[in-house]
mmCIF file of C-alpha atoms in Angstrom:
data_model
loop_
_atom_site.group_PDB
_atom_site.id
_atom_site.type_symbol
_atom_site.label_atom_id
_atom_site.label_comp_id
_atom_site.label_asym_id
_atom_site.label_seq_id
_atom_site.Cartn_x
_atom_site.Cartn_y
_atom_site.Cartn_z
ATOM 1 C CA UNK O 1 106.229 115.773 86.721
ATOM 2 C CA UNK O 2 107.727 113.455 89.163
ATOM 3 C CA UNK O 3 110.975 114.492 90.529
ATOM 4 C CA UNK O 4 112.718 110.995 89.901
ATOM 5 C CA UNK O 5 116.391 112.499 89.249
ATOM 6 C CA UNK O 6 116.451 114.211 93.119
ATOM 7 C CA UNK O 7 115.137 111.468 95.187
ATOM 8 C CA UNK O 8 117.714 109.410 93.034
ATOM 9 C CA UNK O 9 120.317 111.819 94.126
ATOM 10 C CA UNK O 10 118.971 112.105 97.224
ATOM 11 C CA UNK O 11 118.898 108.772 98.292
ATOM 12 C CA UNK O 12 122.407 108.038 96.799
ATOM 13 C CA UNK O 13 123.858 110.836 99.125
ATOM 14 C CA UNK O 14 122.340 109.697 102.120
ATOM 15 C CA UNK O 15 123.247 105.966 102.115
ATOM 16 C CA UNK O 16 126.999 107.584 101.201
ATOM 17 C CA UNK O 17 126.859 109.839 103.514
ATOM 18 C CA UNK O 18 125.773 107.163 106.160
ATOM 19 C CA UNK O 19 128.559 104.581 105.159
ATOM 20 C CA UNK O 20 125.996 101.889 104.247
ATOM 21 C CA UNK O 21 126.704 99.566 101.506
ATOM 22 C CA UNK O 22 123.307 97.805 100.950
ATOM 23 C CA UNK O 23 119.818 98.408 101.796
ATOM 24 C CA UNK O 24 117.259 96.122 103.154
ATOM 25 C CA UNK O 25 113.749 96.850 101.772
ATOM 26 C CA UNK O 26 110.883 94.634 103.616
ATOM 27 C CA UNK O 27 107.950 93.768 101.361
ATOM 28 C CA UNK O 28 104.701 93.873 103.555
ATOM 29 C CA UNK O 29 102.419 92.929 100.547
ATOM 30 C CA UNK O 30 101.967 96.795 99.571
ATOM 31 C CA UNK O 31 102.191 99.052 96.412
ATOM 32 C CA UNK O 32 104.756 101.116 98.496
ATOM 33 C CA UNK O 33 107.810 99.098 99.544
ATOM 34 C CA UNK O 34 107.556 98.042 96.101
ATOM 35 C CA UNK O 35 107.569 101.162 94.274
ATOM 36 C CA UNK O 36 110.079 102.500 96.651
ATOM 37 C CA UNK O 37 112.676 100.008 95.951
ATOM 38 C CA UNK O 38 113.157 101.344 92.237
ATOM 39 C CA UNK O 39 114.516 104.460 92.924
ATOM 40 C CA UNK O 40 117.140 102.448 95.252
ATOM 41 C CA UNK O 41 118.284 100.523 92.310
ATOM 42 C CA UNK O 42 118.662 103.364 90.188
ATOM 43 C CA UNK O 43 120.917 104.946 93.141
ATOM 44 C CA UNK O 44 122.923 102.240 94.518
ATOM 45 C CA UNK O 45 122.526 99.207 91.490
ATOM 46 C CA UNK O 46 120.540 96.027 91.689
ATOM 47 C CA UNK O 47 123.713 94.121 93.437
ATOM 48 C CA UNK O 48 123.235 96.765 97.024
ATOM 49 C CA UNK O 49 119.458 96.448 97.001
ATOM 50 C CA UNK O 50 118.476 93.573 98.338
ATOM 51 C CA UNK O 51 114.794 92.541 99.153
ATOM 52 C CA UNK O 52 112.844 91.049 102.503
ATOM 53 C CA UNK O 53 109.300 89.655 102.978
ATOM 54 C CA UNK O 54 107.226 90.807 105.999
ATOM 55 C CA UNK O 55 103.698 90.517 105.465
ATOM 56 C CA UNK O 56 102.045 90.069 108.802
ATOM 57 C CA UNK O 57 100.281 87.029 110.198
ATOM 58 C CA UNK O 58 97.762 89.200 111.753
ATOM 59 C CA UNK O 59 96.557 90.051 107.915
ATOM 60 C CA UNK O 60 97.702 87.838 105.117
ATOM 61 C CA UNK O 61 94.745 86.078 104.682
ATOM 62 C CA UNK O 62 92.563 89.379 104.243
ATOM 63 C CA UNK O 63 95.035 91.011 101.726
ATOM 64 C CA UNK O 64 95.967 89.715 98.739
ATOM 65 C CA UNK O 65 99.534 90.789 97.770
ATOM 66 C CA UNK O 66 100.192 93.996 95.751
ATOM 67 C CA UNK O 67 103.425 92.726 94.366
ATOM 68 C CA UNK O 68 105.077 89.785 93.604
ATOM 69 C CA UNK O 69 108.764 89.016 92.413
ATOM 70 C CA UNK O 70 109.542 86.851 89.251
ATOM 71 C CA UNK O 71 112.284 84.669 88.472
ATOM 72 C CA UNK O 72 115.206 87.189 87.305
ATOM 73 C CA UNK O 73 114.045 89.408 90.354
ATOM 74 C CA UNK O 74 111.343 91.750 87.931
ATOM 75 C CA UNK O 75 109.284 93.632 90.276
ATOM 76 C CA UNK O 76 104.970 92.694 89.284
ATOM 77 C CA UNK O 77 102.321 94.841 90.269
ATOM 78 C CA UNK O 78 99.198 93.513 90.704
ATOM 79 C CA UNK O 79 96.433 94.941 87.466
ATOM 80 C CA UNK O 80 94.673 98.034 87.984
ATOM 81 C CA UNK O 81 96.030 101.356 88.259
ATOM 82 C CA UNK O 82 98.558 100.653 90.203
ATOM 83 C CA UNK O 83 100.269 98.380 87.455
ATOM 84 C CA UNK O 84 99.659 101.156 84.208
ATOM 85 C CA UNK O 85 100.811 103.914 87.188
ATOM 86 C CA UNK O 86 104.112 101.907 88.088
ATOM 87 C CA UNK O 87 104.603 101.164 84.406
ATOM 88 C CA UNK O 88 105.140 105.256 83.703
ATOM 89 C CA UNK O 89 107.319 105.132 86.739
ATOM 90 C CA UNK O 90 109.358 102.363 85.434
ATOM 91 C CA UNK O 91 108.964 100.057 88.375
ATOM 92 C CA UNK O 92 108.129 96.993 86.043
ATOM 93 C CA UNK O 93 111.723 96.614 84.761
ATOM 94 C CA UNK O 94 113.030 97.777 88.021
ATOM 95 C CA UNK O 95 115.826 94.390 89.132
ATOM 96 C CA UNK O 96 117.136 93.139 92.943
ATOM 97 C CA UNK O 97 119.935 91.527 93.143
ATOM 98 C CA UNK O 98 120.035 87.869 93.940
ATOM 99 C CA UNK O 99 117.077 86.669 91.743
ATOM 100 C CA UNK O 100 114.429 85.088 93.832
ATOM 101 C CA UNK O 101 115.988 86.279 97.646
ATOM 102 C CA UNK O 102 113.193 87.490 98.556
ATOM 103 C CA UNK O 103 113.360 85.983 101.891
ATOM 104 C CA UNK O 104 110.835 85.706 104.530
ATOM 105 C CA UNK O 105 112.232 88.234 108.260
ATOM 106 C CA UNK O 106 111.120 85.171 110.206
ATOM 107 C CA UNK O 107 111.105 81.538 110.167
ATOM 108 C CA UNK O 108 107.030 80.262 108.851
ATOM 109 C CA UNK O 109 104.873 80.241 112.164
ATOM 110 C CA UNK O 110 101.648 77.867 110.912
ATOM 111 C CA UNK O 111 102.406 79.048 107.506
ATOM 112 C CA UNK O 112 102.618 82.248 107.944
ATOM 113 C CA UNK O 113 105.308 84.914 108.472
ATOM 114 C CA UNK O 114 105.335 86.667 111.492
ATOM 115 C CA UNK O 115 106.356 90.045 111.753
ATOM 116 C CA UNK O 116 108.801 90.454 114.635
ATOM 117 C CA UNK O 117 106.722 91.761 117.880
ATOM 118 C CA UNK O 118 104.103 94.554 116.707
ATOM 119 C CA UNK O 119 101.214 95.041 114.846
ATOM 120 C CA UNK O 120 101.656 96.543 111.668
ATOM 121 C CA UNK O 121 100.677 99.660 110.125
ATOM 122 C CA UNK O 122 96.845 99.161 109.960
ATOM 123 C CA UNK O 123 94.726 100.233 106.675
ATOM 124 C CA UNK O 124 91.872 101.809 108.551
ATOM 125 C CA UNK O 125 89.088 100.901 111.317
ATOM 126 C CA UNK O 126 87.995 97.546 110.797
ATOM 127 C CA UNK O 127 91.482 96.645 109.687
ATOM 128 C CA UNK O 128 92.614 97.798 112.864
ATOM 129 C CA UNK O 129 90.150 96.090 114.769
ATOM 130 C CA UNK O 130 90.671 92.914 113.220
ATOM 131 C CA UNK O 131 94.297 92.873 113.459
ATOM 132 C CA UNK O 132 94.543 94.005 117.193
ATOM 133 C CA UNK O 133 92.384 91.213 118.057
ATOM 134 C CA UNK O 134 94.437 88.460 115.948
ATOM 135 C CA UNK O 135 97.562 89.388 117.658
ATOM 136 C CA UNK O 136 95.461 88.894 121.500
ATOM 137 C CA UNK O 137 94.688 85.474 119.752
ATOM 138 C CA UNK O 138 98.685 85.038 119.179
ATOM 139 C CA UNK O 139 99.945 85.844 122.553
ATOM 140 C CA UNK O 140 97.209 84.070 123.746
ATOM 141 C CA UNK O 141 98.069 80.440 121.826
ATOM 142 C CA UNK O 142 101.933 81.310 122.618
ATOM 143 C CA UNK O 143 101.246 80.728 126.258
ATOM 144 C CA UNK O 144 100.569 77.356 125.098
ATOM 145 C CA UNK O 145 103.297 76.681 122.866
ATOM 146 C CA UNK O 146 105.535 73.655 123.582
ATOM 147 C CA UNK O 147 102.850 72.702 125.954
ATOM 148 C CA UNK O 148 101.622 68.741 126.749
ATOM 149 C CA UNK O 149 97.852 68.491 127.512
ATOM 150 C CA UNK O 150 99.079 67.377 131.206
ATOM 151 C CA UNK O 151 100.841 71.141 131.574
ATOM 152 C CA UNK O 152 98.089 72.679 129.640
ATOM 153 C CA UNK O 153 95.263 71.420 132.396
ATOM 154 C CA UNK O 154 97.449 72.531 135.282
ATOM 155 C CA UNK O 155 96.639 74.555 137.565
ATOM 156 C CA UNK O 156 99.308 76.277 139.151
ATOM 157 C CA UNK O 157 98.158 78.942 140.977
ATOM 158 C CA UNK O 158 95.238 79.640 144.050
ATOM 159 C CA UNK O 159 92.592 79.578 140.997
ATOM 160 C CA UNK O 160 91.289 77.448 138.792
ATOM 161 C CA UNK O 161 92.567 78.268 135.634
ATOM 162 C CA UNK O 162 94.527 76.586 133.268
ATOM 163 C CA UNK O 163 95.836 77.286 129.573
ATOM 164 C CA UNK O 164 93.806 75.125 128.239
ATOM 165 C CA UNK O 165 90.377 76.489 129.914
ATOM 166 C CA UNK O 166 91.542 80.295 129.119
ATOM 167 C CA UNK O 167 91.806 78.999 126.128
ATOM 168 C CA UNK O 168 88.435 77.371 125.835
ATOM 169 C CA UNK O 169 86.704 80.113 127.114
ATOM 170 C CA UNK O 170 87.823 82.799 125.020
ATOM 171 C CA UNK O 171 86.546 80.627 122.008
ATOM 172 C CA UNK O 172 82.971 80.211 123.201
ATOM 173 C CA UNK O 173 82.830 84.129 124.250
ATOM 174 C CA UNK O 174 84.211 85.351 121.173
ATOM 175 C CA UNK O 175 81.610 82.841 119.504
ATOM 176 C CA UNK O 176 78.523 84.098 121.729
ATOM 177 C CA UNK O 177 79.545 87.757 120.527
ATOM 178 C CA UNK O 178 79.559 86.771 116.912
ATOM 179 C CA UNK O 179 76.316 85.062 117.936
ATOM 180 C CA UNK O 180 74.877 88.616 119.468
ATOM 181 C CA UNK O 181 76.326 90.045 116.293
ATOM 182 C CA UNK O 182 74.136 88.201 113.510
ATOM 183 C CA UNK O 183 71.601 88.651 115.818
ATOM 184 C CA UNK O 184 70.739 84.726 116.278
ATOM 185 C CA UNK O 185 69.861 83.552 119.970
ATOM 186 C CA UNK O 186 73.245 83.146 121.968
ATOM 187 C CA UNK O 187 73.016 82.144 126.023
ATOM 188 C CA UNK O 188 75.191 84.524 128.740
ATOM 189 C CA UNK O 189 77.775 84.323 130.497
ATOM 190 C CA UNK O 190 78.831 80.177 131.380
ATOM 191 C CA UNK O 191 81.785 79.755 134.013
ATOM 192 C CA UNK O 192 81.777 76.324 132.696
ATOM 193 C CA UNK O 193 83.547 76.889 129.387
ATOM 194 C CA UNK O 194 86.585 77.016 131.580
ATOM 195 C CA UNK O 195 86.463 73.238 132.110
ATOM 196 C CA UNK O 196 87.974 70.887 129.856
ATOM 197 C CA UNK O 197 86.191 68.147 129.380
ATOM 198 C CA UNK O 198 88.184 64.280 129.805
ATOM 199 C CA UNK O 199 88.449 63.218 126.192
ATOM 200 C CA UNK O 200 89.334 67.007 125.065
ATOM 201 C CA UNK O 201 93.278 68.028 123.859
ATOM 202 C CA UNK O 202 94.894 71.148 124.075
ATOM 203 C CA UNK O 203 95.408 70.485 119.765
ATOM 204 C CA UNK O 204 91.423 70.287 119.572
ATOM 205 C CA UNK O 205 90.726 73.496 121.966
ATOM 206 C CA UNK O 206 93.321 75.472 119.717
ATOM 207 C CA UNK O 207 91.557 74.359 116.637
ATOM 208 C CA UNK O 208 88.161 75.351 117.823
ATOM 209 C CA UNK O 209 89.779 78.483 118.463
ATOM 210 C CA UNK O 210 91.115 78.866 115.095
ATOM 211 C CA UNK O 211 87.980 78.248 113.705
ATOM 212 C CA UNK O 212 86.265 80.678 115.867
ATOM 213 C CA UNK O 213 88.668 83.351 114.363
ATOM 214 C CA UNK O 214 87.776 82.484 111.047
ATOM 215 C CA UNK O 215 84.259 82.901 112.096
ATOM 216 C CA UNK O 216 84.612 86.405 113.479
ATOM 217 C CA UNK O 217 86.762 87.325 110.352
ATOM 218 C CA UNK O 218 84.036 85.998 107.893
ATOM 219 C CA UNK O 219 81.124 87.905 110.040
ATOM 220 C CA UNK O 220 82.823 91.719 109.959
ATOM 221 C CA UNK O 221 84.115 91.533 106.912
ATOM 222 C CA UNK O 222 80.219 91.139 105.867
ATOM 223 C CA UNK O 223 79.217 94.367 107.318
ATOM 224 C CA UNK O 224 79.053 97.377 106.089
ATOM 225 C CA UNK O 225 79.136 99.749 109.041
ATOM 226 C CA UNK O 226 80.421 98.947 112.301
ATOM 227 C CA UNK O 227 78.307 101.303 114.007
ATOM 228 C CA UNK O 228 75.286 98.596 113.431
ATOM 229 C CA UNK O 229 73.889 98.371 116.657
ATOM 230 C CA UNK O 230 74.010 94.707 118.718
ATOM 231 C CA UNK O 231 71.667 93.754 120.850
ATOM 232 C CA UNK O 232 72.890 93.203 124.340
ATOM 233 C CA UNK O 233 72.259 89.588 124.864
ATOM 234 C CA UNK O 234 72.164 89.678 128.854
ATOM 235 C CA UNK O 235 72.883 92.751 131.389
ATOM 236 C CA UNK O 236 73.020 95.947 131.676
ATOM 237 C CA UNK O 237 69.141 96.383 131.493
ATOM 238 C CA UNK O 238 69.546 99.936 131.067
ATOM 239 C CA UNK O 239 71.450 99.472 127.437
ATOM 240 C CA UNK O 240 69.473 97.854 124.736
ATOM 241 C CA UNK O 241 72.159 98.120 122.202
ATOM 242 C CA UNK O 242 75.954 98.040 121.363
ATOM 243 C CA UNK O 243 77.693 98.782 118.101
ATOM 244 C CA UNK O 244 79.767 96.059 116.440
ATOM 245 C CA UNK O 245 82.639 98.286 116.751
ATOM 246 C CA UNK O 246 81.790 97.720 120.558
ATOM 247 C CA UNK O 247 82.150 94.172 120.337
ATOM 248 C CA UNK O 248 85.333 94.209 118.963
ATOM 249 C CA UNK O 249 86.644 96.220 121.197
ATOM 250 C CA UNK O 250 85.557 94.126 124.038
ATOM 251 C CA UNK O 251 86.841 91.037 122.710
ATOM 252 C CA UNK O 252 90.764 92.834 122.076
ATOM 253 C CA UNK O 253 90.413 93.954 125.845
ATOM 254 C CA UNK O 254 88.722 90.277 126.767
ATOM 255 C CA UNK O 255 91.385 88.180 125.064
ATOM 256 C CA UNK O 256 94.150 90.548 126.210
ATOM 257 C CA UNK O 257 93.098 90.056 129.834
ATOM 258 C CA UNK O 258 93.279 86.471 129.553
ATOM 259 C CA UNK O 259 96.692 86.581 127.574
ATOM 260 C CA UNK O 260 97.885 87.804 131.053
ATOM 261 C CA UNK O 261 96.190 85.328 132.763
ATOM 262 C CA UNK O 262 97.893 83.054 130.907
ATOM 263 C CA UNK O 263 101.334 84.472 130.410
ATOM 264 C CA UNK O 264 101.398 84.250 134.260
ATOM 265 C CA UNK O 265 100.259 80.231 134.106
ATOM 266 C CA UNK O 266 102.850 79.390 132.051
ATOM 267 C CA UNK O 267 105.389 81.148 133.885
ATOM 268 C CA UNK O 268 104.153 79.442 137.108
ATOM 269 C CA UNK O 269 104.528 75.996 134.898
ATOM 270 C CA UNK O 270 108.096 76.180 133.533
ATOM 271 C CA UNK O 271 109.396 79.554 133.891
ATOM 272 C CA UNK O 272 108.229 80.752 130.452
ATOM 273 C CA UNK O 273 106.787 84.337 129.655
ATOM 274 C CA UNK O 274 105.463 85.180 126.474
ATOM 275 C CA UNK O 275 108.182 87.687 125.312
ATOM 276 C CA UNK O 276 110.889 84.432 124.876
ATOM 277 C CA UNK O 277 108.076 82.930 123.869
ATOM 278 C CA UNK O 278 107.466 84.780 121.125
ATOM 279 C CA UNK O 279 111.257 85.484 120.263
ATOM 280 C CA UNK O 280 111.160 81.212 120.173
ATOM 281 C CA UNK O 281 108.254 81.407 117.769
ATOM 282 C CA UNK O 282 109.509 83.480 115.657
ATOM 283 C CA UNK O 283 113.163 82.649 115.263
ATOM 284 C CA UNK O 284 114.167 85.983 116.836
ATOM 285 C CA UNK O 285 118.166 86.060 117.695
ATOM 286 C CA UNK O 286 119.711 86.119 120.415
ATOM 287 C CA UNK O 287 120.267 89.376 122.102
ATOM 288 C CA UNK O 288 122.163 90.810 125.405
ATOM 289 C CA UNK O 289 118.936 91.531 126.796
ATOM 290 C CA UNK O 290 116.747 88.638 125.059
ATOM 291 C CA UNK O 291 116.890 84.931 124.887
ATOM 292 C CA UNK O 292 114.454 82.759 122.789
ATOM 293 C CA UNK O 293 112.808 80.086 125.005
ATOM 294 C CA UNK O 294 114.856 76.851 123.805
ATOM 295 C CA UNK O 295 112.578 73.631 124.394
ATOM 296 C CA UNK O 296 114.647 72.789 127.356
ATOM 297 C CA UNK O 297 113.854 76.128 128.993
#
């Protein structure tokens, strides 16, 4: 039987014991924060529980939600077992307070909410994968944030690079490995997917690399083992084959690289580094020891 009455107790004592008056419970999209939250209520009453939405940007469009809250504040499971075994648990008639304040821990980022900083607890492997590699992406695109296309083509230091062409780059090699992946023809390696051509924007190079993204997401979530062996499209000779799982990690420690590449551009451009950046993004507070990066700088 499950031991409702102690964690009930249990929980009461500690958030006594503690001197809280209210608890916070974040709702990542998961069966657990909400099944959690109804022994709270039983503890503390609906009017000291009160509910926050952090699903991660990194994942939200791979995983449907788990739970959902109704006007009046009823908790919903989604159907399935998880609905009949939260029904014997009592979850369904489980209230917050505040009806409807389930509020979102940061302001929408390209509508979705960001979790503050980190990747989130990951589900397994390819979830991992997948999820390391969108947040690359994000730092990546944050370098460019509050960018012009004139700042975006500069290039500040003793090389060649700009935002812009990281950006550009990372998009057609993350496309040529997708390309390796299905197996279809894909050419090597082509320094010139750092230049931006005259009539291109910084808007259409970040669209072509959302769209890439999409792409990659679409292509492993099709396969059913990432061991599947890829071709290697151009050198070593020696290796005939990588694993998918190969060429994901490659990409998280290719797009990382050039995250710092470009974290270090932008600073040379206007002072910004992608930590404010992010805090900016993200509607992060001021802190002692933090402050977002305004528009002024």
């Amino acid at each position: 039987m499950f031991p409702w009455t102690p964690l009930v107790v249990g929980l009461r004592d500690y958030v006594h014991k503690n001197g809280f008056r209210s608890v916070i419970f974040g709702f990542s999209g998961g069966i657990d924060s909400a099944v959690t939250t109804a022994p709270a209520v039983d503890a503390l009453g609906p009017d000291s529980v009160h509910g926050m939405s952090v699903p991660s940007r990194y994942s939200s469009a791979r995983h449907g939600p788990d739970v959902t809250v109704q006007p009046g504040g009823t908790l919903v499971l989604a159907t399935g077992n998880k609905t009949e075994l939260a029904a014997q648990r009592g979850v369904l008639s489980r209230k917050l307070s505040d009806p409807g304040a389930i509020i979102p821990s940061m302001p929408l980022l390209e509508g979705t909410v960001v979790m503050a900083g980190n990747v989130r607890p990951v589900a397994d492997e390819r979830d991992g994968l997948l999820t390391f590699l969108a947040q690359q992406r994000y730092v990546l695109r944050l370098a460019a944030r509050g960018l012009n296309d004139a700042q975006a083509r500069l290039t500040p230091t003793r090389s060649a690079l700009s935002i812009v062409g990281l950006v550009k780059h990372v998009t057609s090699a993350e496309r040529r490995w997708m390309a390796a992946v299905r197996g279809s023809p894909a050419a090597g390696e082509d320094v010139t997917d750092f230049v931006v051509g005259q009539g291109e924007t910084l808007a259409d190079v970040l669209t072509a690399y959302d769209s890439a993204a999409r792409e990659t997401e679409e292509i492993v979530a099709g396969i059913p083992d990432l061991g599947q062996p890829v071709r290697v499209p151009w050198l070593p000779d020696e290796v005939d084959a990588w694993s998918v799982r190969w060429v994901l990690l490659h990409l998280i420690q290719e797009t990382a690289r050039h995250a710092g590449h470009a974290d270090i551009l932008r600073e040379h451009i206007d002072g910004a580094t992608a930590v404010p950046l992010m805090a900016a993004a993200e509607g992060w507070p001021v802190r002692p020891w933090l402050k977002p990066r305004s528009p002024s700088g």
